[in-house]
PDB file of C-alpha atoms in Angstrom:
ATOM      1  CA  ALA T   1     -13.242   3.475   2.772  1.00 79.00           C
ATOM      2  CA  GLN T   2     -11.233   1.244   0.682  1.00 87.00           C
ATOM      3  CA  THR T   3      -7.657   2.188  -0.618  1.00 93.00           C
ATOM      4  CA  VAL T   4      -5.343   0.331  -2.679  1.00 97.00           C
ATOM      5  CA  THR T   5      -1.790   1.417  -2.662  1.00 97.00           C
ATOM      6  CA  GLN T   6       1.007   0.495  -5.467  1.00 97.00           C
ATOM      7  CA  SER T   7       4.358   1.676  -3.793  1.00 95.00           C
ATOM      8  CA  GLN T   8       6.537   1.028  -7.115  1.00 96.00           C
ATOM      9  CA  PRO T   9       5.825   3.515  -9.583  1.00 96.00           C
ATOM     10  CA  GLU T  10       8.318   2.017 -11.931  1.00 97.00           C
ATOM     11  CA  MET T  11      10.063  -1.234 -12.144  1.00 97.00           C
ATOM     12  CA  SER T  12      12.214  -3.153 -14.725  1.00 97.00           C
ATOM     13  CA  VAL T  13      13.164  -6.620 -15.208  1.00 98.00           C
ATOM     14  CA  GLN T  14      15.341  -8.283 -18.030  1.00 98.00           C
ATOM     15  CA  GLU T  15      13.468 -10.398 -20.494  1.00 97.00           C
ATOM     16  CA  ALA T  16      12.982 -14.258 -19.258  1.00 97.00           C
ATOM     17  CA  GLU T  17      13.518 -13.151 -15.750  1.00 98.00           C
ATOM     18  CA  THR T  18      11.055 -12.885 -12.894  1.00 98.00           C
ATOM     19  CA  VAL T  19       9.642  -9.826 -11.276  1.00 98.00           C
ATOM     20  CA  THR T  20       7.113  -9.154  -8.636  1.00 98.00           C
ATOM     21  CA  LEU T  21       5.026  -6.021  -8.502  1.00 98.00           C
ATOM     22  CA  SER T  22       3.511  -5.141  -5.182  1.00 98.00           C
ATOM     23  CA  CYS T  23       0.039  -3.842  -3.781  1.00 98.00           C
ATOM     24  CA  THR T  24      -1.612  -3.164  -0.755  1.00 98.00           C
ATOM     25  CA  TYR T  25      -5.038  -2.419   0.131  1.00 97.00           C
ATOM     26  CA  ASP T  26      -7.193  -1.365   2.909  1.00 96.00           C
ATOM     27  CA  THR T  27     -10.687  -2.680   3.635  1.00 92.00           C
ATOM     28  CA  SER T  28     -12.585  -3.524   7.026  1.00 89.00           C
ATOM     29  CA  GLU T  29     -14.757  -6.190   4.347  1.00 87.00           C
ATOM     30  CA  SER T  30     -14.213  -9.641   4.517  1.00 86.00           C
ATOM     31  CA  ASP T  31     -15.611 -10.838   0.826  1.00 87.00           C
ATOM     32  CA  TYR T  32     -14.001  -8.944  -1.847  1.00 90.00           C
ATOM     33  CA  TYR T  33     -11.843  -9.245  -5.478  1.00 91.00           C
ATOM     34  CA  LEU T  34      -8.724  -8.201  -6.311  1.00 95.00           C
ATOM     35  CA  PHE T  35      -7.476  -7.908  -9.360  1.00 95.00           C
ATOM     36  CA  TRP T  36      -4.346  -6.751 -11.787  1.00 97.00           C
ATOM     37  CA  TYR T  37      -5.040  -4.945 -14.843  1.00 96.00           C
ATOM     38  CA  LYS T  38      -2.564  -4.625 -17.854  1.00 97.00           C
ATOM     39  CA  GLN T  39      -2.262  -1.223 -19.889  1.00 97.00           C
ATOM     40  CA  PRO T  40       0.448  -1.415 -23.017  1.00 96.00           C
ATOM     41  CA  PRO T  41       1.047   1.663 -25.082  1.00 93.00           C
ATOM     42  CA  SER T  42      -2.367   0.563 -26.816  1.00 92.00           C
ATOM     43  CA  ARG T  43      -4.317   1.975 -23.874  1.00 93.00           C
ATOM     44  CA  GLN T  44      -6.667  -0.971 -23.268  1.00 93.00           C
ATOM     45  CA  MET T  45      -7.176  -2.029 -20.177  1.00 95.00           C
ATOM     46  CA  ILE T  46      -6.683  -5.933 -20.087  1.00 94.00           C
ATOM     47  CA  LEU T  47      -7.593  -8.315 -17.006  1.00 93.00           C
ATOM     48  CA  VAL T  48      -4.357 -10.174 -16.123  1.00 96.00           C
ATOM     49  CA  ILE T  49      -5.584 -11.932 -13.403  1.00 95.00           C
ATOM     50  CA  ARG T  50      -8.178 -12.043 -10.408  1.00 94.00           C
ATOM     51  CA  GLN T  51      -8.601 -13.283  -7.085  1.00 94.00           C
ATOM     52  CA  GLU T  52     -11.486 -14.157  -4.540  1.00 91.00           C
ATOM     53  CA  ALA T  53     -11.028 -13.384  -0.956  1.00 91.00           C
ATOM     54  CA  TYR T  54     -12.529 -16.579   0.202  1.00 89.00           C
ATOM     55  CA  LYS T  55      -9.941 -18.726  -1.703  1.00 89.00           C
ATOM     56  CA  GLN T  56      -6.644 -19.548   0.215  1.00 86.00           C
ATOM     57  CA  GLN T  57      -5.253 -20.593  -3.164  1.00 93.00           C
ATOM     58  CA  ASN T  58      -3.243 -18.131  -5.344  1.00 95.00           C
ATOM     59  CA  ALA T  59      -4.571 -17.582  -8.461  1.00 94.00           C
ATOM     60  CA  THR T  60      -2.608 -18.487 -11.313  1.00 95.00           C
ATOM     61  CA  GLU T  61      -3.009 -17.791 -15.230  1.00 94.00           C
ATOM     62  CA  ASN T  62       0.119 -19.248 -17.155  1.00 96.00           C
ATOM     63  CA  ARG T  63       3.204 -17.026 -16.674  1.00 97.00           C
ATOM     64  CA  PHE T  64       1.192 -14.788 -14.161  1.00 98.00           C
ATOM     65  CA  SER T  65       0.489 -15.362 -10.446  1.00 97.00           C
ATOM     66  CA  VAL T  66      -0.347 -13.751  -7.862  1.00 98.00           C
ATOM     67  CA  ASN T  67       0.833 -14.303  -3.582  1.00 97.00           C
ATOM     68  CA  PHE T  68      -2.647 -13.136  -1.851  1.00 97.00           C
ATOM     69  CA  GLN T  69      -1.792 -12.196   1.560  1.00 96.00           C
ATOM     70  CA  LYS T  70      -5.514 -11.716   3.465  1.00 95.00           C
ATOM     71  CA  ALA T  71      -4.317 -10.991   7.089  1.00 94.00           C
ATOM     72  CA  ALA T  72      -1.559  -8.651   5.735  1.00 96.00           C
ATOM     73  CA  LYS T  73      -3.512  -6.804   2.919  1.00 96.00           C
ATOM     74  CA  SER T  74      -1.287  -7.385   0.149  1.00 97.00           C
ATOM     75  CA  PHE T  75      -1.673  -8.745  -2.996  1.00 97.00           C
ATOM     76  CA  SER T  76       1.685  -8.729  -5.243  1.00 98.00           C
ATOM     77  CA  LEU T  77       2.173  -9.907  -9.003  1.00 98.00           C
ATOM     78  CA  LYS T  78       4.674 -12.664  -9.927  1.00 98.00           C
ATOM     79  CA  ILE T  79       5.318 -12.262 -13.203  1.00 98.00           C
ATOM     80  CA  SER T  80       8.011 -15.197 -14.584  1.00 98.00           C
ATOM     81  CA  ASP T  81       9.379 -15.941 -17.849  1.00 98.00           C
ATOM     82  CA  SER T  82       9.241 -11.916 -18.734  1.00 98.00           C
ATOM     83  CA  GLN T  83       8.708 -11.242 -22.544  1.00 97.00           C
ATOM     84  CA  LEU T  84       8.816  -7.878 -24.409  1.00 97.00           C
ATOM     85  CA  GLY T  85       5.239  -8.000 -24.471  1.00 97.00           C
ATOM     86  CA  ASP T  86       4.717  -7.947 -20.849  1.00 98.00           C
ATOM     87  CA  ALA T  87       6.037  -4.209 -21.156  1.00 98.00           C
ATOM     88  CA  ALA T  88       3.101  -1.861 -19.778  1.00 98.00           C
ATOM     89  CA  MET T  89       1.106  -0.117 -16.820  1.00 97.00           C
ATOM     90  CA  TYR T  90      -0.165  -2.551 -14.245  1.00 98.00           C
ATOM     91  CA  PHE T  91      -2.930  -1.618 -11.782  1.00 97.00           C
ATOM     92  CA  CYS T  92      -3.965  -3.159  -8.700  1.00 97.00           C
ATOM     93  CA  ALA T  93      -7.932  -3.096  -8.222  1.00 95.00           C
ATOM     94  CA  TYR T  94     -10.492  -3.900  -5.390  1.00 94.00           C
ATOM     95  CA  ARG T  95     -13.990  -4.744  -5.428  1.00 91.00           C
ATOM     96  CA  ARG T  96     -16.355  -5.415  -2.953  1.00 85.00           C
ATOM     97  CA  SER T  97     -18.071  -8.757  -3.398  1.00 79.00           C
ATOM     98  CA  VAL T  98     -20.977  -8.868  -5.811  1.00 62.00           C
ATOM     99  CA  GLY T  99     -24.674  -8.268  -4.330  1.00 60.00           C
ATOM    100  CA  SER T 100     -27.693  -6.689  -5.095  1.00 53.00           C
ATOM    101  CA  SER T 101     -26.507  -3.695  -3.258  1.00 57.00           C
ATOM    102  CA  ASN T 102     -23.410  -3.224  -4.215  1.00 65.00           C
ATOM    103  CA  THR T 103     -21.455  -0.932  -7.024  1.00 72.00           C
ATOM    104  CA  GLY T 104     -19.390  -3.348  -8.220  1.00 78.00           C
ATOM    105  CA  LYS T 105     -17.245  -0.154  -8.647  1.00 85.00           C
ATOM    106  CA  LEU T 106     -13.415  -0.822  -9.357  1.00 91.00           C
ATOM    107  CA  ILE T 107     -11.041   1.128  -6.733  1.00 93.00           C
ATOM    108  CA  PHE T 108      -7.846   1.219  -8.276  1.00 95.00           C
ATOM    109  CA  GLY T 109      -3.825   1.715  -7.156  1.00 96.00           C
ATOM    110  CA  GLN T 110      -1.888   4.231  -8.816  1.00 96.00           C
ATOM    111  CA  GLY T 111      -0.181   1.724 -11.011  1.00 96.00           C
ATOM    112  CA  THR T 112       3.109   0.633 -11.798  1.00 97.00           C
ATOM    113  CA  THR T 113       5.381   1.084 -15.412  1.00 97.00           C
ATOM    114  CA  LEU T 114       7.193  -2.246 -16.117  1.00 98.00           C
ATOM    115  CA  GLN T 115      10.120  -2.342 -18.289  1.00 98.00           C
ATOM    116  CA  VAL T 116      11.114  -4.926 -20.007  1.00 98.00           C
ATOM    117  CA  LYS T 117      14.921  -4.927 -21.419  1.00 97.00           C
ATOM    118  CA  PRO T 118      16.205  -7.416 -24.041  1.00 95.00           C
TER     119      PRO T 118
ATOM    120  CA  ASP O   1     -16.000  -6.357 -33.518  1.00 60.00           C
ATOM    121  CA  ALA O   2     -15.536  -4.836 -30.271  1.00 68.00           C
ATOM    122  CA  ASP O   3     -18.119  -5.470 -27.281  1.00 92.00           C
ATOM    123  CA  VAL O   4     -17.211  -1.766 -26.049  1.00 96.00           C
ATOM    124  CA  THR O   5     -16.734   1.095 -28.062  1.00 96.00           C
ATOM    125  CA  GLN O   6     -15.988   4.636 -27.482  1.00 97.00           C
ATOM    126  CA  THR O   7     -16.467   7.456 -29.606  1.00 97.00           C
ATOM    127  CA  PRO O   8     -14.281   9.480 -30.328  1.00 97.00           C
ATOM    128  CA  ARG O   9     -11.090   7.825 -29.447  1.00 96.00           C
ATOM    129  CA  ASN O  10      -9.043  11.212 -29.031  1.00 97.00           C
ATOM    130  CA  ARG O  11     -10.449  14.760 -28.863  1.00 97.00           C
ATOM    131  CA  ILE O  12      -9.066  18.157 -28.360  1.00 97.00           C
ATOM    132  CA  THR O  13     -11.427  21.321 -27.228  1.00 96.00           C
ATOM    133  CA  LYS O  14     -11.167  24.627 -25.895  1.00 97.00           C
ATOM    134  CA  THR O  15     -11.898  25.763 -22.671  1.00 97.00           C
ATOM    135  CA  GLY O  16     -15.777  26.152 -22.487  1.00 97.00           C
ATOM    136  CA  LYS O  17     -16.835  23.959 -24.804  1.00 97.00           C
ATOM    137  CA  ARG O  18     -19.744  21.382 -24.345  1.00 96.00           C
ATOM    138  CA  ILE O  19     -18.379  18.186 -25.203  1.00 97.00           C
ATOM    139  CA  MET O  20     -20.231  14.700 -25.377  1.00 97.00           C
ATOM    140  CA  LEU O  21     -18.293  11.091 -24.834  1.00 98.00           C
ATOM    141  CA  GLU O  22     -19.873   8.492 -26.253  1.00 98.00           C
ATOM    142  CA  CYS O  23     -20.152   4.766 -25.261  1.00 98.00           C
ATOM    143  CA  SER O  24     -21.453   1.683 -26.533  1.00 97.00           C
ATOM    144  CA  GLN O  25     -21.784  -1.867 -25.561  1.00 96.00           C
ATOM    145  CA  THR O  26     -22.880  -5.612 -27.348  1.00 95.00           C
ATOM    146  CA  LYS O  27     -22.308  -7.275 -24.162  1.00 90.00           C
ATOM    147  CA  GLY O  28     -25.940  -7.193 -23.352  1.00 90.00           C
ATOM    148  CA  HIS O  29     -24.392  -5.902 -19.642  1.00 90.00           C
ATOM    149  CA  ASP O  30     -26.749  -3.860 -17.231  1.00 89.00           C
ATOM    150  CA  ARG O  31     -24.208  -2.189 -15.611  1.00 91.00           C
ATOM    151  CA  MET O  32     -21.792   0.659 -16.719  1.00 95.00           C
ATOM    152  CA  TYR O  33     -19.291   3.163 -15.772  1.00 96.00           C
ATOM    153  CA  TRP O  34     -17.393   5.913 -16.332  1.00 97.00           C
ATOM    154  CA  TYR O  35     -13.496   6.531 -14.925  1.00 97.00           C
ATOM    155  CA  ARG O  36     -11.248   8.998 -15.225  1.00 97.00           C
ATOM    156  CA  GLN O  37      -7.684   8.015 -15.288  1.00 97.00           C
ATOM    157  CA  ASP O  38      -4.792  10.766 -14.550  1.00 95.00           C
ATOM    158  CA  PRO O  39      -1.027   9.839 -14.389  1.00 90.00           C
ATOM    159  CA  GLY O  40      -0.046   8.899 -10.918  1.00 88.00           C
ATOM    160  CA  LEU O  41      -3.936   8.863  -9.513  1.00 91.00           C
ATOM    161  CA  GLY O  42      -4.690   5.650 -11.411  1.00 93.00           C
ATOM    162  CA  LEU O  43      -8.899   5.289 -12.487  1.00 96.00           C
ATOM    163  CA  ARG O  44     -11.359   7.090 -10.433  1.00 96.00           C
ATOM    164  CA  LEU O  45     -15.185   6.539 -10.988  1.00 95.00           C
ATOM    165  CA  ILE O  46     -16.841   9.187 -12.274  1.00 97.00           C
ATOM    166  CA  TYR O  47     -20.525   8.010 -12.816  1.00 97.00           C
ATOM    167  CA  TYR O  48     -22.004   4.609 -12.966  1.00 94.00           C
ATOM    168  CA  SER O  49     -25.375   2.873 -13.915  1.00 94.00           C
ATOM    169  CA  PHE O  50     -27.470  -0.103 -13.019  1.00 89.00           C
ATOM    170  CA  ASP O  51     -29.989   0.263 -15.849  1.00 88.00           C
ATOM    171  CA  VAL O  52     -31.736   3.360 -17.711  1.00 90.00           C
ATOM    172  CA  LYS O  53     -33.812   4.694 -14.831  1.00 91.00           C
ATOM    173  CA  ASP O  54     -30.646   3.955 -12.116  1.00 92.00           C
ATOM    174  CA  ILE O  55     -27.945   6.611 -12.834  1.00 95.00           C
ATOM    175  CA  ASN O  56     -25.465   7.381  -9.496  1.00 94.00           C
ATOM    176  CA  LYS O  57     -22.411   9.343  -9.030  1.00 94.00           C
ATOM    177  CA  GLY O  58     -19.113   8.102  -8.355  1.00 93.00           C
ATOM    178  CA  GLU O  59     -16.323   9.804  -6.110  1.00 91.00           C
ATOM    179  CA  ILE O  60     -15.284  12.793  -8.882  1.00 95.00           C
ATOM    180  CA  SER O  61     -18.804  13.681 -10.632  1.00 96.00           C
ATOM    181  CA  ASP O  62     -18.451  17.309  -9.984  1.00 95.00           C
ATOM    182  CA  GLY O  63     -18.535  18.857 -13.313  1.00 95.00           C
ATOM    183  CA  TYR O  64     -19.691  15.880 -15.723  1.00 97.00           C
ATOM    184  CA  SER O  65     -22.925  14.680 -16.257  1.00 97.00           C
ATOM    185  CA  VAL O  66     -24.346  11.299 -17.669  1.00 97.00           C
ATOM    186  CA  SER O  67     -27.071  10.074 -19.654  1.00 96.00           C
ATOM    187  CA  ARG O  68     -27.889   6.204 -19.989  1.00 96.00           C
ATOM    188  CA  GLN O  69     -29.970   6.378 -23.314  1.00 91.00           C
ATOM    189  CA  ALA O  70     -30.656   2.661 -23.679  1.00 93.00           C
ATOM    190  CA  GLN O  71     -29.269  -0.432 -22.310  1.00 93.00           C
ATOM    191  CA  ALA O  72     -26.404  -0.411 -24.596  1.00 95.00           C
ATOM    192  CA  LYS O  73     -25.370   3.263 -24.266  1.00 97.00           C
ATOM    193  CA  PHE O  74     -24.010   5.065 -22.008  1.00 98.00           C
ATOM    194  CA  SER O  75     -22.479   8.902 -22.656  1.00 98.00           C
ATOM    195  CA  LEU O  76     -20.423  11.481 -20.349  1.00 98.00           C
ATOM    196  CA  SER O  77     -20.766  15.012 -20.951  1.00 98.00           C
ATOM    197  CA  LEU O  78     -18.858  17.907 -19.963  1.00 96.00           C
ATOM    198  CA  GLU O  79     -20.652  21.060 -20.187  1.00 92.00           C
ATOM    199  CA  SER O  80     -18.279  23.698 -19.882  1.00 96.00           C
ATOM    200  CA  ALA O  81     -14.713  21.800 -20.297  1.00 96.00           C
ATOM    201  CA  ILE O  82     -11.725  22.917 -18.197  1.00 97.00           C
ATOM    202  CA  PRO O  83      -8.230  22.267 -18.767  1.00 97.00           C
ATOM    203  CA  ASN O  84      -7.878  19.790 -15.388  1.00 96.00           C
ATOM    204  CA  GLN O  85     -10.454  17.607 -17.506  1.00 97.00           C
ATOM    205  CA  THR O  86      -8.018  16.874 -19.177  1.00 97.00           C
ATOM    206  CA  ALA O  87      -7.421  12.783 -19.184  1.00 97.00           C
ATOM    207  CA  LEU O  88      -8.178   9.440 -20.095  1.00 97.00           C
ATOM    208  CA  TYR O  89     -11.374   8.194 -19.847  1.00 98.00           C
ATOM    209  CA  PHE O  90     -12.590   5.092 -19.957  1.00 98.00           C
ATOM    210  CA  CYS O  91     -16.157   3.369 -20.114  1.00 97.00           C
ATOM    211  CA  ALA O  92     -16.584   0.215 -18.522  1.00 96.00           C
ATOM    212  CA  THR O  93     -19.509  -2.263 -18.316  1.00 94.00           C
ATOM    213  CA  SER O  94     -20.708  -5.754 -16.243  1.00 89.00           C
ATOM    214  CA  SER O  95     -22.938  -8.076 -15.575  1.00 80.00           C
ATOM    215  CA  GLY O  96     -24.786  -8.026 -11.752  1.00 68.00           C
ATOM    216  CA  LEU O  97     -23.956 -11.533 -11.874  1.00 58.00           C
ATOM    217  CA  SER O  98     -20.321 -12.334 -12.511  1.00 61.00           C
ATOM    218  CA  GLY O  99     -19.127  -8.611 -11.743  1.00 67.00           C
ATOM    219  CA  GLU O 100     -16.593  -8.653 -14.180  1.00 78.00           C
ATOM    220  CA  GLN O 101     -15.785  -5.196 -15.685  1.00 88.00           C
ATOM    221  CA  TYR O 102     -14.859  -4.910 -19.258  1.00 91.00           C
ATOM    222  CA  PHE O 103     -13.473  -1.925 -20.448  1.00 95.00           C
ATOM    223  CA  GLY O 104     -13.818   0.151 -23.968  1.00 96.00           C
ATOM    224  CA  PRO O 105     -10.785   1.627 -25.666  1.00 95.00           C
ATOM    225  CA  GLY O 106     -10.356   4.940 -24.053  1.00 96.00           C
ATOM    226  CA  THR O 107     -10.874   8.356 -24.756  1.00 97.00           C
ATOM    227  CA  ARG O 108      -8.111  10.784 -24.560  1.00 97.00           C
ATOM    228  CA  LEU O 109      -9.527  14.257 -24.082  1.00 97.00           C
ATOM    229  CA  THR O 110      -7.145  17.221 -24.213  1.00 97.00           C
ATOM    230  CA  VAL O 111      -8.777  20.468 -23.537  1.00 97.00           C
ATOM    231  CA  THR O 112      -6.705  23.856 -24.115  1.00 96.00           C
TER     232      THR O 112
END
């Protein structure tokens, strides 16, 4: 069974600085997707970034980028130029590759609460 | 209007009561999911459905049931609520093609 682990329950960063959130996963699959979701105090789950396992290039979305290390089964999120609005809980998630026999379900890590200090 | 809606947004109920959480979507997606969020555990899958006639248990389905009334509606029921079902519940949808999941705003359920 696949598992996702976030070993940092809480992190803090100074506004305008850079922070990296860690995520490791375990799977025997070779094709899959990885995601980072943001959950602000509003509770809404917001997709931040996604990575396809077959792609070697790390995904980037504006100030958010990932370091995907497939062999190490590591998927960290880097937030550059941190802003107060980045304060939230961040979840790492795994999903098997989409296919007719696939449930499409997401497997989540425990979450990391990010505090941004002004 | 939001693509995925959940009602109610917050609910307090007593042990032993039956409660239904509702989810509606306007995205036209075929797949719908119910997750439960607990502190320190992340989100875990309760039930999922690929269409009206296809409903499947997730990893923590005990104590829950679901109904897919239409492609756009997927309800979660707690037949006899217990305090350890106090949690944040999310509905999500996805298209079978892209697989991207879109979440509703969540329902905060408290069982006293």
